[in-house]
Tab-separated table of C-alpha atoms and ligand atoms in Angstrom:
chain	number	residue	atom	x	y	z
A	57	MET	CA	85.875	-43.512	42.076
A	58	SER	CA	85.391	-41.267	45.060
A	59	ALA	CA	86.296	-37.583	44.661
A	60	GLU	CA	89.294	-36.400	46.463
A	61	PHE	CA	87.273	-33.932	48.353
A	62	GLN	CA	83.988	-34.615	50.107
A	63	ALA	CA	81.864	-32.210	52.056
A	64	PRO	CA	82.592	-32.503	55.843
A	65	LYS	CA	80.800	-35.353	57.514
A	66	GLY	CA	77.202	-34.651	58.268
A	67	ILE	CA	77.067	-31.438	56.274
A	68	PRO	CA	74.632	-31.504	53.429
A	69	ASP	CA	74.722	-29.976	49.932
A	70	TYR	CA	71.735	-28.573	48.326
A	71	TYR	CA	71.669	-28.802	44.565
A	72	PRO	CA	69.058	-28.878	41.772
A	73	PRO	CA	66.542	-30.254	41.249
A	74	ALA	CA	66.103	-30.988	45.042
A	75	SER	CA	67.359	-27.575	46.082
A	76	ALA	CA	64.107	-26.196	44.684
A	77	ASP	CA	62.152	-28.003	47.575
A	78	PHE	CA	64.706	-26.601	50.042
A	79	VAL	CA	64.189	-23.017	48.814
A	80	ARG	CA	60.389	-23.422	48.737
A	81	VAL	CA	60.309	-24.585	52.295
A	82	ARG	CA	62.560	-21.861	53.590
A	83	ASP	CA	60.813	-19.114	51.681
A	84	THR	CA	57.257	-20.304	52.618
A	85	LEU	CA	58.134	-20.598	56.277
A	86	THR	CA	59.777	-17.062	56.170
A	87	GLU	CA	56.813	-15.598	54.262
A	88	ALA	CA	54.412	-16.807	56.941
A	89	ALA	CA	56.347	-14.653	59.386
A	90	SER	CA	56.559	-11.612	57.050
A	91	LEU	CA	52.736	-11.753	56.901
A	92	ALA	CA	52.620	-11.132	60.595
A	93	GLY	CA	54.986	-8.118	60.411
A	94	TYR	CA	58.236	-9.778	61.248
A	95	GLY	CA	61.232	-8.008	59.882
A	96	HIS	CA	64.349	-9.677	58.346
A	97	ILE	CA	67.396	-9.852	60.437
A	98	GLU	CA	70.786	-11.204	59.190
A	99	LEU	CA	73.377	-12.305	61.906
A	100	PRO	CA	76.912	-13.366	61.965
A	101	ILE	CA	77.581	-17.062	61.508
A	102	PHE	CA	80.047	-17.078	64.358
A	103	GLU	CA	79.913	-15.094	67.661
A	104	ASP	CA	81.758	-14.883	70.877
A	105	THR	CA	81.713	-18.376	72.560
A	106	GLY	CA	80.541	-16.753	75.873
A	107	LEU	CA	77.313	-15.574	74.196
A	108	PHE	CA	76.185	-19.192	73.519
A	109	ALA	CA	77.693	-20.576	76.727
A	110	ARG	CA	75.747	-18.025	78.882
A	111	GLY	CA	72.710	-17.779	76.665
A	112	VAL	CA	72.015	-21.467	75.806
A	113	GLY	CA	73.300	-22.857	79.096
A	114	GLU	CA	76.630	-24.580	80.121
A	115	SER	CA	74.893	-27.752	81.142
A	116	THR	CA	73.145	-28.330	77.780
A	117	ASP	CA	74.461	-30.910	75.307
A	118	VAL	CA	74.413	-28.112	72.673
A	119	VAL	CA	77.020	-26.065	74.668
A	120	SER	CA	78.980	-28.832	76.433
A	121	LYS	CA	79.328	-31.326	73.593
A	122	GLU	CA	78.207	-29.904	70.268
A	123	MET	CA	79.745	-26.515	69.594
A	124	TYR	CA	82.057	-25.816	66.782
A	125	THR	CA	84.454	-23.613	68.939
A	126	PHE	CA	87.840	-22.441	67.812
A	127	ALA	CA	90.252	-19.566	68.499
A	128	ASP	CA	90.596	-17.004	65.771
A	129	ARG	CA	93.933	-15.560	64.578
A	130	GLY	CA	93.631	-12.930	67.316
A	131	ASP	CA	93.187	-15.741	69.878
A	132	ARG	CA	89.564	-14.994	70.624
A	133	SER	CA	87.330	-17.948	71.249
A	134	VAL	CA	84.576	-17.838	68.633
A	135	THR	CA	81.750	-20.454	68.107
A	136	LEU	CA	79.805	-21.258	64.939
A	137	ARG	CA	76.229	-20.349	65.958
A	138	PRO	CA	74.434	-23.486	67.247
A	139	GLU	CA	71.021	-21.561	67.272
A	140	GLY	CA	69.672	-18.207	66.593
A	141	THR	CA	68.007	-16.743	69.698
A	142	ALA	CA	71.129	-15.802	71.708
A	143	GLY	CA	72.546	-13.954	68.634
A	144	VAL	CA	69.201	-12.051	68.009
A	145	MET	CA	68.998	-10.943	71.565
A	146	ARG	CA	72.633	-9.835	71.470
A	147	ALA	CA	71.856	-7.809	68.434
A	148	VAL	CA	68.730	-6.280	69.972
A	149	ILE	CA	70.724	-5.245	72.995
A	150	GLN	CA	73.814	-4.004	70.977
A	151	HIS	CA	71.718	-1.808	68.668
A	152	GLY	CA	69.226	-0.633	71.227
A	153	LEU	CA	66.319	-2.058	69.315
A	154	ASP	CA	64.659	-2.610	72.632
A	155	ARG	CA	64.406	1.175	73.130
A	156	GLY	CA	62.310	1.487	69.937
A	157	GLN	CA	58.678	0.185	69.496
A	158	LEU	CA	57.897	-3.112	71.291
A	159	PRO	CA	57.650	-5.923	70.571
A	160	VAL	CA	60.650	-6.049	68.348
A	161	LYS	CA	59.507	-8.841	65.763
A	162	LEU	CA	62.304	-10.532	63.658
A	163	VAL	CA	62.680	-13.368	61.342
A	164	TYR	CA	65.779	-15.044	60.080
A	165	ALA	CA	66.799	-18.002	58.001
A	166	GLY	CA	70.189	-19.773	57.622
A	167	PRO	CA	72.604	-22.390	58.719
A	168	PHE	CA	73.374	-23.396	62.212
A	169	PHE	CA	76.095	-25.733	63.439
A	170	ARG	CA	76.052	-28.616	66.007
A	171	TYR	CA	78.525	-31.394	66.296
A	172	GLU	CA	76.038	-34.117	66.631
A	173	ARG	CA	76.300	-37.730	65.516
A	174	PRO	CA	75.021	-37.396	61.888
A	175	GLN	CA	72.050	-39.655	60.909
A	176	ALA	CA	68.878	-39.352	58.807
A	177	GLY	CA	67.427	-35.941	59.604
A	178	ARG	CA	70.337	-34.888	61.891
A	179	TYR	CA	73.108	-32.786	60.422
A	180	ARG	CA	76.126	-30.967	61.740
A	181	GLN	CA	75.048	-28.024	59.547
A	182	LEU	CA	71.246	-27.561	59.840
A	183	GLN	CA	69.052	-24.961	58.271
A	184	GLN	CA	66.392	-23.112	60.339
A	185	VAL	CA	63.697	-20.371	59.788
A	186	GLY	CA	63.364	-18.608	63.155
A	187	VAL	CA	61.276	-15.814	64.597
A	188	GLU	CA	61.755	-13.903	67.828
A	189	ALA	CA	59.192	-11.404	69.238
A	190	ILE	CA	60.975	-9.460	71.962
A	191	GLY	CA	59.725	-6.926	74.624
A	192	VAL	CA	56.147	-7.674	75.460
A	193	ASP	CA	55.008	-10.516	77.751
A	194	ASP	CA	51.656	-10.942	76.243
A	195	PRO	CA	50.329	-14.459	75.858
A	196	ALA	CA	48.763	-13.245	72.496
A	197	LEU	CA	52.202	-13.190	71.048
A	198	ASP	CA	52.907	-16.725	72.203
A	199	ALA	CA	49.833	-17.827	70.211
A	200	GLU	CA	50.805	-15.714	67.279
A	201	VAL	CA	54.369	-17.299	67.037
A	202	ILE	CA	52.831	-20.742	67.229
A	203	ALA	CA	50.079	-19.893	64.707
A	204	ILE	CA	52.772	-18.615	62.242
A	205	ALA	CA	54.567	-21.926	62.370
A	206	ASP	CA	51.296	-23.891	61.960
A	207	GLU	CA	50.443	-21.681	58.999
A	208	GLY	CA	53.807	-22.061	57.411
A	209	TYR	CA	53.553	-25.791	57.516
A	210	ARG	CA	49.955	-25.766	56.208
A	211	ARG	CA	50.965	-23.537	53.290
A	212	LEU	CA	53.544	-26.145	52.247
A	213	GLY	CA	50.828	-28.821	52.303
A	214	LEU	CA	52.043	-30.590	55.407
A	215	SER	CA	49.510	-32.212	57.631
A	216	GLY	CA	50.879	-35.167	59.460
A	217	TYR	CA	52.398	-33.358	62.512
A	218	ARG	CA	51.395	-32.661	66.071
A	219	LEU	CA	52.018	-29.616	68.254
A	220	GLU	CA	53.130	-30.436	71.758
A	221	LEU	CA	52.679	-27.678	74.345
A	222	THR	CA	53.631	-27.025	78.037
A	223	SER	CA	54.503	-24.295	80.341
A	224	LEU	CA	57.906	-24.306	82.096
A	225	GLY	CA	56.880	-21.600	84.589
A	226	ASP	CA	58.114	-18.226	85.649
A	227	ASP	CA	60.565	-16.943	88.324
A	228	GLU	CA	58.014	-17.657	91.016
A	229	SER	CA	57.246	-21.232	89.929
A	230	ARG	CA	60.752	-22.483	89.020
A	231	PRO	CA	62.485	-22.434	92.502
A	232	ARG	CA	59.531	-24.365	93.964
A	233	TYR	CA	59.643	-26.934	91.243
A	234	ARG	CA	63.484	-27.168	91.189
A	235	GLU	CA	63.385	-28.128	94.906
A	236	ALA	CA	60.623	-30.594	94.428
A	237	LEU	CA	62.507	-32.244	91.381
A	238	GLN	CA	65.830	-32.306	93.348
A	239	GLU	CA	64.145	-33.887	96.202
A	240	PHE	CA	62.852	-36.564	93.954
A	241	LEU	CA	66.159	-37.040	92.042
A	242	PHE	CA	68.301	-37.246	95.163
A	243	ARG	CA	66.351	-40.197	96.278
A	244	LEU	CA	67.206	-42.100	93.133
A	245	ASP	CA	70.350	-44.245	92.805
A	246	LEU	CA	72.109	-41.865	90.140
A	247	ASP	CA	75.649	-42.182	88.802
A	248	GLU	CA	78.030	-39.426	89.639
A	249	ALA	CA	77.697	-37.271	86.444
A	250	THR	CA	73.850	-37.424	86.567
A	251	ARG	CA	73.783	-36.564	90.346
A	252	LYS	CA	75.891	-33.541	89.471
A	253	ARG	CA	73.475	-32.533	86.710
A	254	ALA	CA	70.693	-32.875	89.216
A	255	GLU	CA	72.506	-30.358	91.523
A	256	ILE	CA	73.345	-27.880	88.825
A	257	ASN	CA	70.339	-28.083	86.432
A	258	PRO	CA	67.809	-30.835	87.418
A	259	LEU	CA	65.489	-30.261	84.506
A	260	ARG	CA	68.271	-31.509	82.195
A	261	VAL	CA	68.077	-34.995	83.894
A	262	LEU	CA	64.578	-35.321	82.489
A	263	ASP	CA	66.052	-34.768	79.082
A	264	ASP	CA	68.376	-37.826	79.609
A	265	LYS	CA	67.771	-40.338	76.703
A	266	ARG	CA	69.117	-43.397	78.608
A	267	PRO	CA	66.317	-45.882	79.115
A	268	GLU	CA	67.281	-46.500	82.745
A	269	ILE	CA	67.170	-42.785	83.551
A	270	LYS	CA	63.932	-42.330	81.649
A	271	GLU	CA	62.413	-45.279	83.672
A	272	ALA	CA	63.749	-44.006	87.002
A	273	THR	CA	62.318	-40.462	86.242
A	274	ALA	CA	58.922	-41.595	84.817
A	275	ASN	CA	57.223	-40.442	88.039
A	276	ALA	CA	59.213	-37.273	88.570
A	277	PRO	CA	57.197	-34.200	89.615
A	278	LEU	CA	56.063	-32.062	86.660
A	279	MET	CA	56.468	-28.268	86.193
A	280	ILE	CA	52.892	-27.958	85.157
A	281	ASP	CA	51.801	-28.831	88.790
A	282	TYR	CA	53.923	-26.061	90.238
A	283	LEU	CA	52.934	-23.030	88.192
A	284	SER	CA	52.448	-19.921	89.945
A	285	ASP	CA	48.996	-18.197	89.489
A	286	SER	CA	50.363	-15.741	86.905
A	287	ALA	CA	52.199	-18.456	84.875
A	288	ARG	CA	49.100	-20.644	84.921
A	289	GLU	CA	46.836	-17.847	83.841
A	290	HIS	CA	49.305	-16.937	80.968
A	291	PHE	CA	49.312	-20.477	79.801
A	292	GLU	CA	45.448	-20.656	79.947
A	293	VAL	CA	45.192	-17.536	77.825
A	294	VAL	CA	47.568	-18.961	75.303
A	295	ARG	CA	45.451	-22.236	75.050
A	296	LYS	CA	42.270	-20.225	74.634
A	297	LEU	CA	43.876	-18.207	71.785
A	298	LEU	CA	45.053	-21.253	70.084
A	299	ASP	CA	41.633	-22.866	70.381
A	300	ASN	CA	40.242	-19.651	68.901
A	301	VAL	CA	42.567	-19.675	65.788
A	302	GLY	CA	42.055	-23.385	65.338
A	303	VAL	CA	45.481	-24.613	66.089
A	304	ALA	CA	45.225	-27.985	67.599
A	305	TYR	CA	47.723	-28.995	70.326
A	306	GLU	CA	48.461	-31.735	72.879
A	307	LEU	CA	49.646	-30.974	76.283
A	308	ASN	CA	52.932	-32.794	76.996
A	309	PRO	CA	54.021	-31.919	80.602
A	310	ARG	CA	57.050	-34.015	80.038
A	311	LEU	CA	58.387	-31.802	77.197
A	312	VAL	CA	61.975	-30.807	77.874
A	313	ARG	CA	63.802	-28.658	75.241
A	314	GLY	CA	67.459	-28.886	74.648
A	315	LEU	CA	68.261	-25.261	75.607
A	316	ASP	CA	68.149	-23.702	79.007
A	317	TYR	CA	66.525	-20.342	78.314
A	318	TYR	CA	62.939	-21.503	78.213
A	319	THR	CA	60.227	-20.173	80.595
A	320	LYS	CA	56.405	-20.222	80.475
A	321	THR	CA	55.102	-21.421	77.087
A	322	THR	CA	57.156	-24.048	75.442
A	323	PHE	CA	56.335	-26.149	72.497
A	324	GLU	CA	57.518	-28.475	69.772
A	325	PHE	CA	56.149	-29.611	66.415
A	326	VAL	CA	56.572	-33.342	66.014
A	327	HIS	CA	56.236	-35.324	62.783
A	328	ASP	CA	55.634	-39.049	63.009
A	329	GLY	CA	56.881	-40.020	59.581
A	330	LEU	CA	60.533	-39.094	60.494
A	331	GLY	CA	61.801	-41.778	62.805
A	332	ALA	CA	64.023	-40.726	65.722
A	333	GLN	CA	64.549	-37.126	64.423
A	334	SER	CA	60.951	-36.156	64.626
A	335	GLY	CA	61.228	-32.608	65.797
A	336	ILE	CA	60.412	-30.308	62.775
A	337	GLY	CA	60.454	-27.187	64.852
A	338	GLY	CA	60.155	-25.888	68.421
A	339	GLY	CA	60.402	-22.864	70.592
A	340	GLY	CA	59.013	-20.967	73.520
A	341	ARG	CA	59.199	-17.980	75.813
A	342	TYR	CA	62.446	-16.848	77.377
A	343	ASP	CA	62.198	-14.445	80.235
A	344	GLY	CA	65.711	-14.385	81.587
A	345	LEU	CA	67.760	-14.359	78.492
A	346	MET	CA	68.322	-10.729	78.038
A	347	ARG	CA	69.693	-10.334	81.632
A	348	GLN	CA	71.688	-13.572	81.121
A	349	ILE	CA	73.611	-12.018	78.332
A	350	GLY	CA	74.272	-8.684	79.851
A	351	GLY	CA	71.175	-6.560	79.035
A	352	LYS	CA	70.394	-3.722	81.337
A	353	GLN	CA	66.645	-4.537	81.300
A	354	ASP	CA	65.027	-7.934	81.346
A	355	LEU	CA	62.606	-8.057	78.467
A	356	SER	CA	60.724	-11.149	77.762
A	357	GLY	CA	60.764	-12.787	74.356
A	358	ILE	CA	59.067	-15.617	72.506
A	359	GLY	CA	60.202	-17.385	69.273
A	360	PHE	CA	60.651	-20.557	67.303
A	361	GLY	CA	63.277	-22.270	65.042
A	362	LEU	CA	61.752	-24.635	62.405
A	363	GLY	CA	64.060	-27.096	60.842
A	364	VAL	CA	64.024	-26.633	57.094
A	365	ASP	CA	65.907	-29.950	56.315
A	366	ARG	CA	63.376	-31.975	58.406
A	367	THR	CA	60.368	-30.195	56.999
A	368	VAL	CA	61.568	-31.062	53.420
A	369	LEU	CA	61.935	-34.785	54.746
A	370	ALA	CA	58.530	-34.543	56.376
A	371	LEU	CA	57.015	-33.468	53.052
A	372	GLN	CA	58.674	-36.262	51.169
A	373	ALA	CA	57.467	-38.769	53.913
A	374	GLU	CA	53.870	-37.538	53.400
A	375	GLY	CA	54.340	-37.776	49.636
A	376	VAL	CA	53.300	-34.138	49.115
A	377	GLU	CA	53.886	-33.490	45.467
A	378	GLN	CA	56.578	-30.895	45.130
A	379	ALA	CA	56.250	-28.666	42.042
A	380	SER	CA	59.493	-29.073	40.239
A	381	PRO	CA	59.702	-25.636	38.733
A	382	ALA	CA	61.077	-25.241	35.268
A	383	ARG	CA	64.622	-23.885	35.249
A	384	CYS	CA	63.464	-21.257	32.713
A	385	SER	CA	60.385	-20.296	30.544
A	386	VAL	CA	62.379	-19.927	27.320
A	387	PHE	CA	65.288	-21.904	25.811
A	388	GLY	CA	67.272	-20.498	22.857
A	389	VAL	CA	68.628	-22.839	20.209
A	390	PRO	CA	71.068	-21.046	17.902
A	391	MET	CA	72.353	-22.911	14.801
A	392	GLY	CA	75.673	-21.220	13.926
A	393	ALA	CA	77.862	-18.436	15.312
A	394	ASP	CA	75.748	-15.456	14.030
A	395	ALA	CA	72.613	-16.925	15.450
A	396	LYS	CA	74.345	-17.471	18.674
A	397	THR	CA	75.275	-13.750	18.771
A	398	GLU	CA	71.760	-12.783	17.957
A	399	LEU	CA	70.118	-14.934	20.495
A	400	ALA	CA	72.458	-13.932	23.233
A	401	GLY	CA	71.066	-10.450	22.558
A	402	VAL	CA	67.542	-11.637	22.499
A	403	ALA	CA	68.097	-13.541	25.787
A	404	ALA	CA	69.335	-10.342	27.485
A	405	LYS	CA	66.288	-8.429	26.278
A	406	LEU	CA	63.884	-11.272	27.553
A	407	ARG	CA	65.619	-11.384	30.925
A	408	ALA	CA	65.387	-7.654	31.274
A	409	ALA	CA	61.656	-8.076	30.690
A	410	GLY	CA	61.496	-10.605	33.597
A	411	ILE	CA	61.378	-13.701	31.457
A	412	SER	CA	63.838	-16.516	32.429
A	413	VAL	CA	65.934	-17.742	29.483
A	414	ASP	CA	68.561	-20.387	28.957
A	415	LEU	CA	70.551	-21.101	25.846
A	416	ALA	CA	72.053	-24.182	24.194
A	417	TYR	CA	75.828	-23.869	24.756
A	418	GLY	CA	78.647	-25.808	22.982
A	419	ASP	CA	78.027	-27.241	19.542
A	420	ARG	CA	75.725	-30.133	20.103
A	421	GLY	CA	73.644	-29.905	16.872
A	422	LEU	CA	69.876	-29.329	16.525
A	423	LYS	CA	68.871	-32.669	18.081
A	424	GLY	CA	71.085	-32.395	21.140
A	425	ALA	CA	70.053	-28.730	21.622
A	426	MET	CA	66.296	-29.673	21.340
A	427	LYS	CA	66.865	-32.398	24.006
A	428	ALA	CA	68.406	-29.832	26.242
A	429	ALA	CA	65.487	-27.483	25.667
A	430	ASP	CA	63.077	-30.308	26.611
A	431	ARG	CA	65.043	-31.258	29.718
A	432	SER	CA	65.146	-27.637	30.829
A	433	GLY	CA	61.264	-27.642	31.381
A	434	ALA	CA	61.070	-24.513	29.302
A	435	HIS	CA	57.639	-23.599	27.700
A	436	LEU	CA	59.001	-22.102	24.525
A	437	ALA	CA	62.158	-22.925	22.403
A	438	LEU	CA	63.476	-20.115	20.109
A	439	VAL	CA	65.230	-21.760	17.171
A	440	LEU	CA	67.361	-19.515	15.038
A	441	GLY	CA	69.332	-20.580	11.922
A	442	ASP	CA	71.061	-18.501	9.291
A	443	ARG	CA	67.904	-18.543	7.044
A	444	GLU	CA	65.582	-17.151	9.691
A	445	LEU	CA	68.245	-14.639	10.689
A	446	ALA	CA	68.525	-13.339	7.150
A	447	ASP	CA	64.764	-12.712	7.339
A	448	ARG	CA	64.955	-11.148	10.763
A	449	ARG	CA	62.645	-13.932	12.064
A	450	VAL	CA	62.899	-16.687	14.597
A	451	GLU	CA	61.078	-20.035	14.924
A	452	VAL	CA	59.118	-20.297	18.208
A	453	LYS	CA	58.214	-23.819	19.293
A	454	ASP	CA	55.735	-24.447	22.091
A	455	LEU	CA	57.374	-27.442	23.764
A	456	LYS	CA	54.185	-28.584	25.343
A	457	THR	CA	52.090	-28.687	22.275
A	458	GLY	CA	54.741	-28.928	19.623
A	459	GLU	CA	53.133	-25.978	17.702
A	460	GLN	CA	55.543	-23.837	15.757
A	461	GLN	CA	55.395	-20.340	14.380
A	462	GLN	CA	57.649	-17.725	13.281
A	463	VAL	CA	57.781	-14.137	14.828
A	464	SER	CA	59.692	-11.214	13.894
A	465	LEU	CA	63.076	-10.804	15.739
A	466	ASP	CA	62.441	-7.131	16.212
A	467	ASP	CA	59.421	-7.633	18.458
A	468	VAL	CA	60.378	-10.943	19.781
A	469	VAL	CA	59.887	-9.793	23.496
A	470	ALA	CA	56.268	-8.825	22.929
A	471	SER	CA	55.571	-11.987	21.040
A	472	VAL	CA	57.072	-14.188	23.621
A	473	GLN	CA	55.349	-12.473	26.502
A	474	GLY	CA	52.102	-12.981	24.645
A	475	LEU	CA	52.706	-16.648	23.985
A	476	LEU	CA	53.665	-17.293	27.613
A	477	GLU	CA	50.648	-15.534	29.020
A	478	GLY	CA	48.289	-17.089	26.440
B	606	LIG	P1	65.948	-26.293	68.475
B	606	LIG	O1	64.745	-27.039	69.065
B	606	LIG	O2	67.160	-26.660	69.133
B	606	LIG	O3	65.569	-24.725	68.887
B	606	LIG	O4	66.033	-26.412	66.962
B	606	LIG	C1	64.810	-26.003	66.300
B	606	LIG	C2	64.738	-27.030	65.101
B	606	LIG	O5	65.903	-27.228	64.266
B	606	LIG	C3	64.367	-28.502	65.533
B	606	LIG	O6	63.073	-28.595	65.846
B	606	LIG	C4	64.800	-29.195	64.229
B	606	LIG	O7	63.769	-29.345	63.377
B	606	LIG	C5	66.020	-28.379	63.775
B	606	LIG	N1	67.208	-28.992	64.206
B	606	LIG	C6	67.979	-29.003	65.306
B	606	LIG	N2	69.028	-29.652	65.273
B	606	LIG	C7	69.153	-30.256	64.045
B	606	LIG	C8	70.123	-31.101	63.279
B	606	LIG	N3	71.205	-31.495	63.938
B	606	LIG	N4	69.833	-31.460	62.061
B	606	LIG	C9	68.632	-31.117	61.428
B	606	LIG	N5	67.762	-30.265	62.046
B	606	LIG	C10	67.947	-29.890	63.347
B	606	LIG	C11	66.302	-23.725	68.599
B	606	LIG	O8	67.364	-23.719	67.905
B	606	LIG	C12	65.775	-22.461	69.176
B	606	LIG	N6	66.680	-21.272	68.893
B	606	LIG	C13	64.410	-22.048	68.775
B	606	LIG	C14	63.834	-20.927	69.432
B	606	LIG	C15	63.755	-19.695	68.844
B	606	LIG	N7	63.352	-20.869	70.606
B	606	LIG	C16	62.946	-19.607	70.797
B	606	LIG	N8	63.246	-18.789	69.778
């Protein structure tokens, strides 16, 4: 019988035991950024619709087809955040973080929302870990951001991914390229909508997934051939730095990202074990975004968004053994009401000492309670009956070796600590 209520289509739930993988991936990727001095930022789940429309770009699929936009009760148009960079930039401007020490280095983790067609690895609520480094246009930051992502994946034990890299040029390169690309596109026999796209944002046409458009644009001019001297030099330094830290990459001059704000260094991490939804993370530099969303100055930024859901799938595809952590270290088995009261007190003391404890609840008898203890993955079971209670003692069973011993209830915390460490 199906339940009356289901989670909305394309929106995953994360629950034990698999949620432990999700948490490990999210925290490991976040930790890789903390190790490079990125400070945590927590942002609203929804923002003014205009922020995303202007920041991400009206002609992107994300803005034109995929946003969860609605009017709030005050009739303001708000949108569930489809990505994190625009919100971070908004917060940096709003709170004047750009007037402090630069670069501003921030890391975030959480859900984002895109009304895409759900399929394996593509959800309408997706989870990302992202970083943004704002305020300094230094190729060493580009390399740092990329190296953090690479380090995060490696710490998780992931190996079967590729890093694709290109440069999307700067203010000087882009108009020249745009002209060349439009000249090429206008010579093609394009449908009305695609032609319009070519007029407004020609680069988006190269992101068209239809085979006939892909074929027609196979020989389109490439941005990499139109880089200004300074954009080329920036890119060369990024490559040298990546070589130096040992991060392997492939140049992909046809790399087109789904968001409009990218300039200069742009990259994607691709995993070949995932089928169609192979992008496990991506990012790049964004020179014009601050001005675009109303900033008085125009500070450059660089960042990434790593897909937590897809990284979990990639680890599964590679068969990387996920440690399934025990729910708790100690499991209390009380036999009778007085024992239950006593063990509840012991559990509180153990937890206060930082030891995780669960208890058998309900009246399932010794056999059922010991089964629950085994299932919990706990290292030790504390079995307390009336007889032990009368002697102020408790039976401690090592659930791995089966060894049993009695310890005094009055210094049970120290005994348990000793046994767990030993
Ligand atoms: P993005 O490439 O749109 O970039 O998303 C980053 C990652 O989120 C993707 O590589 C993918 O792993 C994951 N992702 C995206 N959509 C879905 C989905 N529907 N289901 C599951 N996973 C998904 C950004 O969002 C930029 N804000 C990244 C960035 C930060 N660029 C500069 N700074």
